[in-house]
Coordinates of C-alpha atoms in Angstrom, one line a residue:
M1 CA 0.0 0.0 0.0
A2 CA 1.5 3.3 -1.1
P3 CA 1.9 6.0 1.7
A4 CA -1.0 8.4 2.0
E5 CA -0.6 12.0 1.1
R6 CA -1.6 13.0 4.7
A7 CA -1.2 10.8 7.8
L8 CA -4.5 10.4 9.6
T9 CA -5.4 9.0 13.0
C10 CA -7.8 6.1 12.4
L11 CA -9.9 4.4 15.0
V12 CA -10.6 0.7 14.0
T13 CA -13.4 -1.0 15.9
G14 CA -13.7 -4.7 15.6
A15 CA -9.9 -5.1 15.4
T16 CA -10.1 -8.7 16.7
G17 CA -12.4 -9.7 13.9
Y18 CA -11.7 -10.9 10.4
V19 CA -11.7 -7.6 8.4
G20 CA -10.6 -5.4 11.2
G21 CA -7.5 -7.5 12.0
R22 CA -6.4 -7.2 8.4
L23 CA -7.3 -3.6 8.0
V24 CA -4.9 -2.4 10.8
P25 CA -1.7 -3.4 9.1
E26 CA -2.9 -2.0 5.7
L27 CA -3.6 1.4 7.4
L28 CA -0.2 1.3 9.0
A29 CA 1.4 0.5 5.6
A30 CA -0.4 3.5 4.1
G31 CA 1.3 5.7 6.7
H32 CA -1.6 6.3 9.0
R33 CA -1.7 6.3 12.8
V34 CA -4.0 3.6 14.2
R35 CA -5.9 3.3 17.4
V36 CA -7.9 0.1 18.0
L37 CA -11.0 -0.2 20.1
T38 CA -11.5 -3.5 21.9
R39 CA -13.2 -4.9 24.9
S40 CA -10.3 -7.3 25.6
P41 CA -6.8 -5.8 24.9
R42 CA -5.2 -9.1 25.8
K43 CA -6.8 -10.6 22.7
L44 CA -4.4 -8.5 20.7
R45 CA -1.3 -9.8 22.3
G46 CA 1.0 -11.4 19.8
R47 CA -0.4 -9.5 16.8
P48 CA 2.6 -8.4 14.7
W49 CA 1.4 -4.9 14.6
I50 CA 0.4 -4.4 18.3
G51 CA 3.5 -2.4 19.1
R52 CA 2.7 0.1 16.4
V53 CA -0.9 1.0 17.5
E54 CA -2.6 2.7 20.4
V55 CA -5.2 0.5 22.2
A56 CA -8.4 1.9 23.6
E57 CA -10.2 -0.5 25.9
A58 CA -13.9 -0.1 25.6
D59 CA -17.1 -1.8 24.7
A60 CA -18.6 -0.2 21.5
A61 CA -21.9 0.2 23.3
D62 CA -20.3 2.2 26.2
A63 CA -21.0 5.8 25.2
A64 CA -18.5 7.4 27.6
A65 CA -15.7 5.0 26.7
V66 CA -16.3 5.3 23.0
A67 CA -16.3 9.1 23.3
R68 CA -12.8 9.0 24.9
A69 CA -11.6 6.7 22.2
C70 CA -12.8 9.1 19.5
E71 CA -10.9 12.1 20.8
G72 CA -8.3 13.3 18.3
V73 CA -9.5 10.8 15.6
D74 CA -9.8 11.7 11.9
V75 CA -11.5 8.5 10.7
V76 CA -13.6 5.9 12.5
Y77 CA -14.0 2.5 10.9
Y78 CA -17.2 0.8 12.1
L79 CA -16.6 -2.9 11.7
V80 CA -18.5 -4.4 14.7
H81 CA -21.6 -6.5 14.3
S82 CA -23.8 -8.8 16.3
L83 CA -24.0 -11.6 13.8
G84 CA -26.0 -14.6 15.2
S85 CA -26.3 -13.1 18.7
G86 CA -30.0 -13.9 18.9
P87 CA -33.4 -12.4 18.1
E88 CA -32.4 -8.9 19.5
F89 CA -29.4 -8.5 17.3
E90 CA -31.0 -5.8 15.1
A91 CA -31.8 -3.6 18.1
T92 CA -28.3 -4.2 19.5
E93 CA -26.7 -3.2 16.3
R94 CA -28.8 -0.1 16.0
R95 CA -28.0 1.0 19.5
T96 CA -24.2 0.4 19.1
A97 CA -24.2 2.3 15.8
E98 CA -26.0 5.2 17.5
V99 CA -23.3 5.3 20.3
V100 CA -20.5 5.4 17.8
A101 CA -22.2 7.9 15.6
D102 CA -22.9 10.3 18.5
A103 CA -19.4 10.0 19.9
S104 CA -17.9 10.6 16.4
R105 CA -20.0 13.8 15.9
E106 CA -19.2 15.2 19.4
A107 CA -15.5 14.5 19.0
G108 CA -15.3 16.2 15.6
V109 CA -14.3 13.1 13.7
G110 CA -13.8 13.8 10.0
R111 CA -15.2 10.6 8.5
L112 CA -17.1 7.5 9.4
V113 CA -16.5 4.3 7.3
F114 CA -18.8 1.3 7.4
L115 CA -18.6 -2.0 5.6
G116 CA -22.2 -3.1 5.1
G117 CA -24.1 -5.4 2.7
L118 CA -25.6 -4.9 -0.7
E119 CA -29.3 -4.0 -0.7
P120 CA -31.4 -5.5 -3.5
E121 CA -34.3 -3.4 -4.8
D122 CA -37.8 -4.7 -4.7
E123 CA -36.9 -7.7 -2.4
E124 CA -37.7 -8.4 1.2
L125 CA -34.4 -8.1 3.0
S126 CA -33.2 -10.8 5.3
P127 CA -32.9 -9.7 9.0
H128 CA -29.1 -9.5 8.6
L129 CA -29.2 -7.3 5.5
R130 CA -32.0 -5.2 7.0
S131 CA -29.8 -4.6 10.1
R132 CA -26.8 -3.6 7.9
T133 CA -29.1 -1.2 6.1
E134 CA -30.3 0.3 9.4
V135 CA -26.7 0.7 10.7
A136 CA -25.8 2.5 7.4
R137 CA -28.8 4.9 7.9
V138 CA -27.7 5.7 11.5
L139 CA -24.2 6.5 10.4
L140 CA -25.3 8.5 7.3
D141 CA -27.7 10.6 9.5
S142 CA -25.0 11.2 12.1
G143 CA -23.9 14.6 10.8
V144 CA -20.4 13.2 10.1
P145 CA -19.2 12.6 6.5
T146 CA -19.8 8.9 6.0
V147 CA -18.9 6.3 3.4
V148 CA -20.8 3.0 3.4
L149 CA -19.2 0.3 1.3
R150 CA -21.8 -2.3 0.5
A151 CA -20.4 -5.8 -0.4
A152 CA -21.9 -9.3 -0.9
V153 CA -19.8 -12.4 -0.2
V154 CA -16.2 -11.6 0.8
L155 CA -13.7 -14.2 -0.4
G156 CA -10.5 -14.7 1.5
S157 CA -8.7 -17.3 3.6
G158 CA -10.4 -17.5 6.9
S159 CA -13.5 -15.5 6.0
V160 CA -16.8 -17.1 7.2
S161 CA -18.2 -17.0 3.6
F162 CA -15.2 -18.7 2.2
E163 CA -15.2 -21.4 4.9
M164 CA -18.9 -22.1 4.2
L165 CA -18.1 -22.4 0.4
R166 CA -15.0 -24.4 1.0
Y167 CA -16.5 -27.1 3.3
L168 CA -19.8 -27.5 1.4
T169 CA -17.9 -28.0 -1.8
E170 CA -15.1 -30.2 -0.5
R171 CA -17.3 -32.5 1.6
L172 CA -20.3 -33.0 -0.6
P173 CA -19.7 -34.3 -4.1
V174 CA -23.5 -34.7 -4.3
M175 CA -25.7 -32.3 -2.4
V176 CA -29.4 -31.6 -2.0
T177 CA -29.6 -27.8 -1.7
P178 CA -32.1 -25.1 -0.8
R179 CA -33.4 -22.7 -3.5
W180 CA -30.9 -20.0 -2.4
V181 CA -28.1 -21.7 -4.4
R182 CA -29.7 -20.0 -7.5
S183 CA -29.7 -16.4 -6.2
R184 CA -27.3 -14.1 -8.0
I185 CA -24.2 -13.0 -6.1
Q186 CA -21.3 -10.7 -6.9
P187 CA -18.4 -11.8 -4.6
I188 CA -15.4 -9.7 -3.9
A189 CA -11.9 -10.6 -2.8
I190 CA -10.8 -9.4 0.7
R191 CA -7.7 -7.7 -0.8
D192 CA -10.0 -5.4 -2.9
V193 CA -12.2 -4.8 0.2
L194 CA -9.2 -3.7 2.1
R195 CA -8.0 -1.5 -0.7
Y196 CA -11.3 0.3 -0.8
L197 CA -11.4 0.7 3.0
V198 CA -8.0 2.3 3.1
G199 CA -8.6 4.4 0.0
V200 CA -11.8 6.1 1.3
A201 CA -10.1 7.4 4.4
T202 CA -8.7 10.4 2.5
L203 CA -11.9 11.3 0.5
P204 CA -13.0 15.0 0.8
P205 CA -15.7 15.8 3.3
D206 CA -18.4 16.3 0.6
V207 CA -18.3 12.6 -0.3
H208 CA -21.1 11.3 1.8
R209 CA -22.9 8.3 0.4
C210 CA -23.1 4.5 -0.2
F211 CA -20.9 2.7 -2.7
D212 CA -21.6 -0.8 -4.1
I213 CA -18.4 -2.8 -4.2
G214 CA -17.9 -6.2 -5.9
G215 CA -15.6 -8.2 -8.0
P216 CA -15.8 -8.7 -11.8
D217 CA -17.8 -12.0 -11.6
V218 CA -21.6 -12.4 -11.1
M219 CA -22.9 -15.9 -10.5
D220 CA -25.2 -18.0 -8.3
Y221 CA -24.0 -20.0 -5.3
A222 CA -24.3 -23.3 -7.2
T223 CA -21.9 -21.9 -9.8
M224 CA -19.6 -20.7 -7.0
M225 CA -19.4 -24.3 -5.7
Q226 CA -18.7 -25.7 -9.2
R227 CA -16.0 -23.0 -9.9
Y228 CA -14.4 -23.8 -6.5
A229 CA -14.3 -27.5 -7.3
E230 CA -12.7 -26.7 -10.7
V231 CA -10.1 -24.4 -9.2
T232 CA -9.1 -26.9 -6.5
G233 CA -9.1 -29.9 -8.8
L234 CA -12.2 -31.6 -7.5
P235 CA -14.6 -33.5 -9.7
R236 CA -17.7 -31.6 -10.8
R237 CA -20.4 -31.5 -8.0
R238 CA -23.9 -32.7 -8.5
I239 CA -26.3 -30.1 -7.1
L240 CA -30.0 -30.9 -6.6
P241 CA -32.0 -27.8 -5.4
V242 CA -35.2 -28.6 -3.5
P243 CA -37.8 -26.0 -2.3
V244 CA -38.5 -27.5 1.2
F245 CA -35.4 -26.1 3.0
T246 CA -36.4 -23.4 5.4
P247 CA -33.7 -21.0 6.7
S248 CA -33.7 -22.9 9.9
L249 CA -33.2 -26.3 8.2
S250 CA -30.5 -24.8 5.9
S251 CA -28.6 -23.2 8.8
H252 CA -28.6 -26.5 10.7
W253 CA -27.5 -28.3 7.5
V254 CA -24.6 -25.8 7.1
G255 CA -23.8 -26.2 10.8
V256 CA -23.4 -30.0 10.4
I257 CA -21.3 -29.9 7.2
T258 CA -19.1 -26.9 7.9
P259 CA -17.3 -25.4 10.9
V260 CA -19.8 -22.5 11.0
P261 CA -22.3 -23.0 13.8
A262 CA -26.0 -22.7 13.1
A263 CA -26.3 -19.5 15.1
I264 CA -23.9 -17.7 12.7
A265 CA -25.0 -19.7 9.6
R266 CA -28.6 -18.7 9.8
P267 CA -28.3 -15.0 9.1
L268 CA -25.8 -15.7 6.3
V269 CA -28.1 -18.3 4.7
E270 CA -31.1 -15.9 5.0
S271 CA -29.1 -13.2 3.2
L272 CA -28.2 -15.6 0.4
R273 CA -31.8 -15.7 -0.7
N274 CA -31.5 -12.1 -1.8
T275 CA -30.0 -10.9 -5.1
V276 CA -26.8 -9.2 -4.1
V277 CA -25.3 -7.6 -7.2
C278 CA -23.8 -4.2 -7.6
E279 CA -26.0 -1.5 -9.2
E280 CA -23.1 0.9 -9.8
H281 CA -19.3 1.1 -9.7
D282 CA -18.9 4.8 -8.7
I283 CA -16.2 3.9 -6.2
A284 CA -13.7 3.7 -9.1
Q285 CA -14.0 7.5 -9.5
Y286 CA -12.4 7.9 -6.0
V287 CA -10.4 4.7 -5.5
P288 CA -9.4 3.6 -9.1
D289 CA -9.3 0.0 -10.0
P290 CA -5.7 -1.4 -10.0
P291 CA -4.1 -1.6 -13.5
E292 CA -4.6 -5.4 -13.6
G293 CA -8.2 -5.1 -12.6
L294 CA -10.2 -6.4 -9.6
L295 CA -9.5 -9.9 -8.5
G296 CA -11.8 -12.4 -10.1
F297 CA -13.5 -15.3 -8.3
D298 CA -11.2 -18.0 -9.5
E299 CA -8.0 -16.2 -8.6
A300 CA -9.5 -15.1 -5.2
V301 CA -10.3 -18.8 -4.4
R302 CA -6.8 -20.0 -5.6
L303 CA -5.0 -17.5 -3.4
A304 CA -7.2 -18.2 -0.4
V305 CA -6.7 -22.0 -0.7
L306 CA -3.0 -21.5 -1.1
R307 CA -2.8 -19.5 2.1
V308 CA -4.9 -22.2 3.9
R309 CA -2.6 -24.9 2.7
N310 CA 0.5 -22.9 3.6
N311 CA -0.9 -22.2 7.1
A312 CA -0.6 -18.5 6.3
V313 CA -4.1 -17.3 7.4
D314 CA -3.7 -13.9 9.1
T315 CA -7.2 -13.7 10.6
R316 CA -10.2 -16.0 10.7
W317 CA -13.9 -15.5 11.3
T318 CA -13.4 -17.5 14.5
G319 CA -11.4 -14.7 16.0
A320 CA -14.6 -13.0 17.0
S321 CA -16.3 -14.3 20.1
V322 CA -19.1 -16.8 19.6
P323 CA -22.5 -15.3 20.3
G324 CA -23.7 -16.4 23.7
A325 CA -20.2 -17.7 24.7
P326 CA -19.5 -17.4 28.5
S327 CA -17.7 -14.3 29.6
D328 CA -17.7 -14.8 33.4
P329 CA -14.4 -14.6 35.2
L330 CA -12.2 -17.6 35.9
P331 CA -13.0 -19.0 39.4
S332 CA -9.5 -18.1 40.4
D333 CA -9.9 -14.4 39.4
P334 CA -10.4 -11.9 42.3
D335 CA -13.9 -10.9 41.1
W336 CA -15.3 -14.4 40.8
A337 CA -18.8 -14.5 42.4
G338 CA -18.3 -17.9 44.0
G339 CA -20.6 -20.9 44.1
S340 CA -20.0 -24.6 43.4
L341 CA -16.7 -25.5 41.8
Y342 CA -15.4 -28.8 40.6
L343 CA -11.8 -29.5 39.7
D344 CA -9.9 -32.3 38.1
E345 CA -6.1 -31.7 38.7
R346 CA -3.3 -33.9 37.5
T347 CA 0.4 -33.7 37.6
R348 CA 3.1 -35.6 35.8
E349 CA 6.8 -35.3 35.5
T350 CA 8.8 -36.1 32.4
D351 CA 12.4 -36.1 31.2
A352 CA 11.4 -34.0 28.2
T353 CA 12.7 -30.4 28.2
P354 CA 10.3 -27.6 29.1
D355 CA 10.6 -26.3 25.5
A356 CA 9.6 -29.7 24.0
L357 CA 6.7 -30.1 26.5
W358 CA 5.5 -26.5 25.7
R359 CA 5.6 -27.2 21.9
V360 CA 3.3 -30.2 22.4
V361 CA 1.0 -28.2 24.6
E362 CA 0.8 -25.3 22.3
G363 CA 0.2 -27.6 19.3
I364 CA -2.8 -29.4 20.9
G365 CA -6.1 -29.6 19.1
G366 CA -7.0 -29.1 15.4
E367 CA -5.4 -31.8 13.2
T368 CA -3.2 -33.0 16.0
G369 CA -6.1 -33.8 18.3
W370 CA -6.3 -34.0 22.1
Y371 CA -4.1 -37.0 22.9
S372 CA -7.0 -38.8 24.4
F373 CA -9.5 -41.1 22.7
P374 CA -10.2 -39.4 19.4
L375 CA -13.5 -41.1 18.9
A376 CA -14.8 -39.8 22.2
W377 CA -13.9 -36.3 21.3
E378 CA -15.5 -36.6 17.9
V379 CA -18.7 -37.9 19.4
R380 CA -18.8 -35.1 21.9
G381 CA -18.1 -32.6 19.1
W382 CA -21.0 -34.0 17.1
L383 CA -23.3 -33.8 20.1
D384 CA -22.4 -30.2 20.5
R385 CA -23.1 -29.5 16.8
A386 CA -26.4 -31.2 17.1
V387 CA -27.6 -28.7 19.7
G388 CA -26.2 -25.7 17.8
G389 CA -22.8 -25.5 19.4
V390 CA -19.4 -25.0 17.7
G391 CA -18.2 -28.6 17.9
L392 CA -14.7 -29.5 17.0
R393 CA -14.6 -28.3 13.4
R394 CA -13.3 -24.8 14.0
G395 CA -9.8 -26.3 14.3
R396 CA -7.1 -23.7 14.8
R397 CA -5.7 -20.7 13.0
D398 CA -2.1 -22.0 12.9
P399 CA -0.9 -25.6 13.5
S400 CA 1.8 -24.7 16.0
D401 CA 1.3 -21.1 17.2
L402 CA -1.5 -19.7 19.4
L403 CA -2.6 -16.2 20.3
V404 CA -4.9 -15.1 23.1
G405 CA -8.4 -15.0 21.6
D406 CA -7.8 -17.8 19.1
A407 CA -10.5 -20.4 18.6
L408 CA -9.2 -23.9 19.3
D409 CA -11.9 -26.4 18.3
W410 CA -14.6 -25.9 21.0
W411 CA -12.3 -23.9 23.2
R412 CA -11.0 -20.3 23.0
V413 CA -7.5 -19.3 24.2
E414 CA -8.2 -17.1 27.3
E415 CA -4.7 -16.8 28.6
L416 CA -1.2 -17.7 27.3
D417 CA 2.1 -17.1 29.0
E418 CA 4.6 -18.4 26.4
G419 CA 6.4 -21.5 27.6
R420 CA 4.5 -21.6 30.9
L421 CA 0.7 -21.5 30.8
L422 CA -2.1 -22.2 28.3
R423 CA -5.7 -21.6 29.6
L424 CA -8.7 -22.5 27.4
R425 CA -12.3 -21.6 28.0
A426 CA -15.0 -23.9 26.7
E427 CA -17.4 -22.5 24.1
M428 CA -19.4 -25.8 23.7
R429 CA -23.0 -25.9 24.9
L430 CA -22.7 -26.7 28.6
P431 CA -24.9 -26.2 31.8
G432 CA -22.0 -24.3 33.3
L433 CA -18.6 -22.7 32.7
A434 CA -15.5 -24.8 32.0
W435 CA -11.8 -24.2 31.6
L436 CA -8.8 -26.4 30.8
E437 CA -5.3 -25.3 31.9
F438 CA -1.8 -26.6 31.2
H439 CA 1.1 -25.4 33.3
V440 CA 4.7 -26.2 32.3
E441 CA 7.3 -25.8 35.0
R442 CA 10.4 -27.2 36.6
A443 CA 9.9 -29.7 39.4
D444 CA 12.1 -29.7 42.5
S445 CA 13.6 -32.9 41.2
G446 CA 15.0 -31.0 38.2
R447 CA 12.7 -32.7 35.8
T448 CA 9.9 -31.0 33.8
R449 CA 6.4 -31.0 35.3
L450 CA 3.1 -30.7 33.6
R451 CA 0.1 -29.6 35.7
Q452 CA -3.2 -30.1 34.0
K453 CA -6.4 -28.7 35.5
A454 CA -10.0 -28.9 34.4
T455 CA -12.4 -26.5 36.1
F456 CA -16.2 -26.6 36.0
H457 CA -18.6 -24.1 37.5
P458 CA -22.1 -25.7 37.3
L459 CA -25.2 -23.6 36.7
G460 CA -28.2 -25.0 38.5
L461 CA -29.2 -28.6 39.1
L462 CA -28.6 -29.5 35.4
G463 CA -25.0 -28.4 35.8
Q464 CA -24.5 -30.5 38.9
L465 CA -26.0 -33.6 37.2
Y466 CA -23.8 -33.0 34.1
W467 CA -20.6 -33.0 36.2
W468 CA -21.5 -36.1 38.1
S469 CA -22.5 -37.9 35.0
V470 CA -19.2 -37.3 33.2
S471 CA -16.8 -37.4 36.2
P472 CA -16.5 -41.3 36.1
F473 CA -14.8 -40.8 32.6
H474 CA -12.4 -38.2 33.7
G475 CA -9.8 -40.7 34.8
I476 CA -9.8 -42.1 31.3
V477 CA -10.0 -38.9 29.4
F478 CA -7.8 -36.5 31.4
G479 CA -5.5 -39.2 32.7
S480 CA -4.6 -40.4 29.2
M481 CA -4.4 -36.8 28.1
I482 CA -1.6 -35.8 30.5
R483 CA 0.1 -39.1 30.0
N484 CA 0.1 -38.9 26.2
I485 CA 1.2 -35.2 26.1
T486 CA 4.3 -36.0 28.2
R487 CA 5.0 -39.0 26.1
A488 CA 4.7 -36.9 22.9
A489 CA 7.1 -34.4 24.4
E490 CA 9.6 -37.1 25.1
A491 CA 9.3 -38.4 21.6
L492 CA 9.7 -34.9 20.3
G493 CA 12.9 -34.5 22.1
E494 CA 14.2 -37.7 20.5
R495 CA 12.9 -37.1 16.9
G496 CA 13.1 -33.3 16.8
T497 CA 9.7 -33.1 15.3
Q498 CA 6.2 -33.2 16.8
P499 CA 4.5 -36.6 16.6
R500 CA 1.1 -36.8 15.0
D501 CA -0.1 -39.9 17.0
R502 CA -3.5 -39.1 18.6
A503 CA -4.1 -42.6 20.0
A504 CA -4.7 -43.0 23.8

C-alpha cells in the first residue's frame, strides 16, 4: 500500500475480527496512525502490529468509553456486528451504531467508514441485511461525513463466507440444496475490500454516500461451488436444489457440514436468498481499480486456498467471540462470584525439556487432536453441533502457534504465557462454565512437570447432574491426556519433530 498524502489518525473498531484484523496493518502500511478499540486488549497480544498501534479498551456500546476513544481521531472504521447473537441483534446493532455515531460527531471526527451489505431493490431483505441497512442509515444521519461500502460475499482465507463455500464443496460431491443456491451474487476478494477501506479514508468531506463494491464476476451459489471445485481440482459437483429447505433447516445443515455453527450460519443463509449484485461502480472515481483489474473469483479462491494450505491465514472468522459464549471470570480471578466449583487436577513429571513439552501443549487440538480417545472427542463434538454448538470443526488458526483469543476447536484461548501457561475456555454448549489449563514448570527434582487442571462451575441442578454424569470418565480422558502429552514431548525430544499420534 502506497503511503497516504496525509497521515490520519484512524480508529478501528472490531480489530479482533476478520476484516478489522487485516485492515490495521494496511492502514499502517499506508502511513496512518492507528488506534484500535477492543473490549479485551489481551486478545491483541502477539499480533505483529500491536507495538505500532494505540489500544483503547472499551465496549462499542459504552458511550463514555467510546467518546474517549474518538478524541483526536480523523477517521472511525465501524466494523462491529452482532451476527448470530440472537433475536435482539437488530436492536443491539442499531444502539451500538448510535453510540459510535454520536461519539464521532461530538469528537469532531472527520469521517465514518462502514462495511455493510448490498441492498437489492424490490426484495424483502433478510434480517441480517435489514440490520446492515439500518446501521448504514444511522451513520449517514450522524452529521459526520460517511462512506458506506456495500459488499456481498467476501472471499479470503479465513472468512466465514469462504469457509462455508470451501467445506460445502469439498465434503459433498452430491448435495441436495435449498433454492438460495440459485440467487445471483457478486463476490469480492478481501484484498479489494481492504484497498477500498484504506482508499476512502482520504476522501474529501463532501463525499457522503453509499458505494456498491464487488468483483468482476456475477454468479449464483451453485456456480460458485462448481467453480471452487474446478479451481481446486475436485470433480464436478452434482447439485439438486429442492424447495423445502427453510432458513432454519438450511442453517442446521450448514452447521453440520461446515465449521460455521448454526447461530452464525442462519443470518448468512437468510441473506443468500437475496440478489446481491452491484448496481453501480462509482467507487472507481475515487479509488481507481488497479491496473490489472479487480481480482476475479477463480483467482481469489486460488489465493485463499494456497494460504490455507501454507498455514498463512492472518485472521479467521473464529477470531470474533461466539454469540452467547461465556464471559464470566475464571473462578481463580479476584472478582469471581463464588458458588459450586469442581476440579480435576493432575500432575506428571517427564524427562522432556520444558521447550519440548510446551511445543506439544501449544500444538494441541486441530489436526493434532487432544491426545485422548479421538472417537470420544469426535462424538462429543457431534453432540455439541447437534444442539447448535461450535463442535470440533473450527480447528485452529495455525498448526503450532496460538494467540490469546484464538479459537481452538470448541475452546478459546483465554490466557497464554509463552512457555508456561495455556488456559482454554469452553465454548461448547454446557450447563455451566468450563476451563482447561496446562502449566509447564520445573519440578524440585529438576525434571519437567506438567500440571493439568480442568475447572467446571455448574449452573443449577442440570450443571450438577452434568458434572457427576461425566466425572467417572475423567480418569480415562484426562488421565490419558496428560500421559500422552508428556510421552509426545519425550518423543519430540528424540525425533526433533512433533509426533502426530493421537491414540490413547
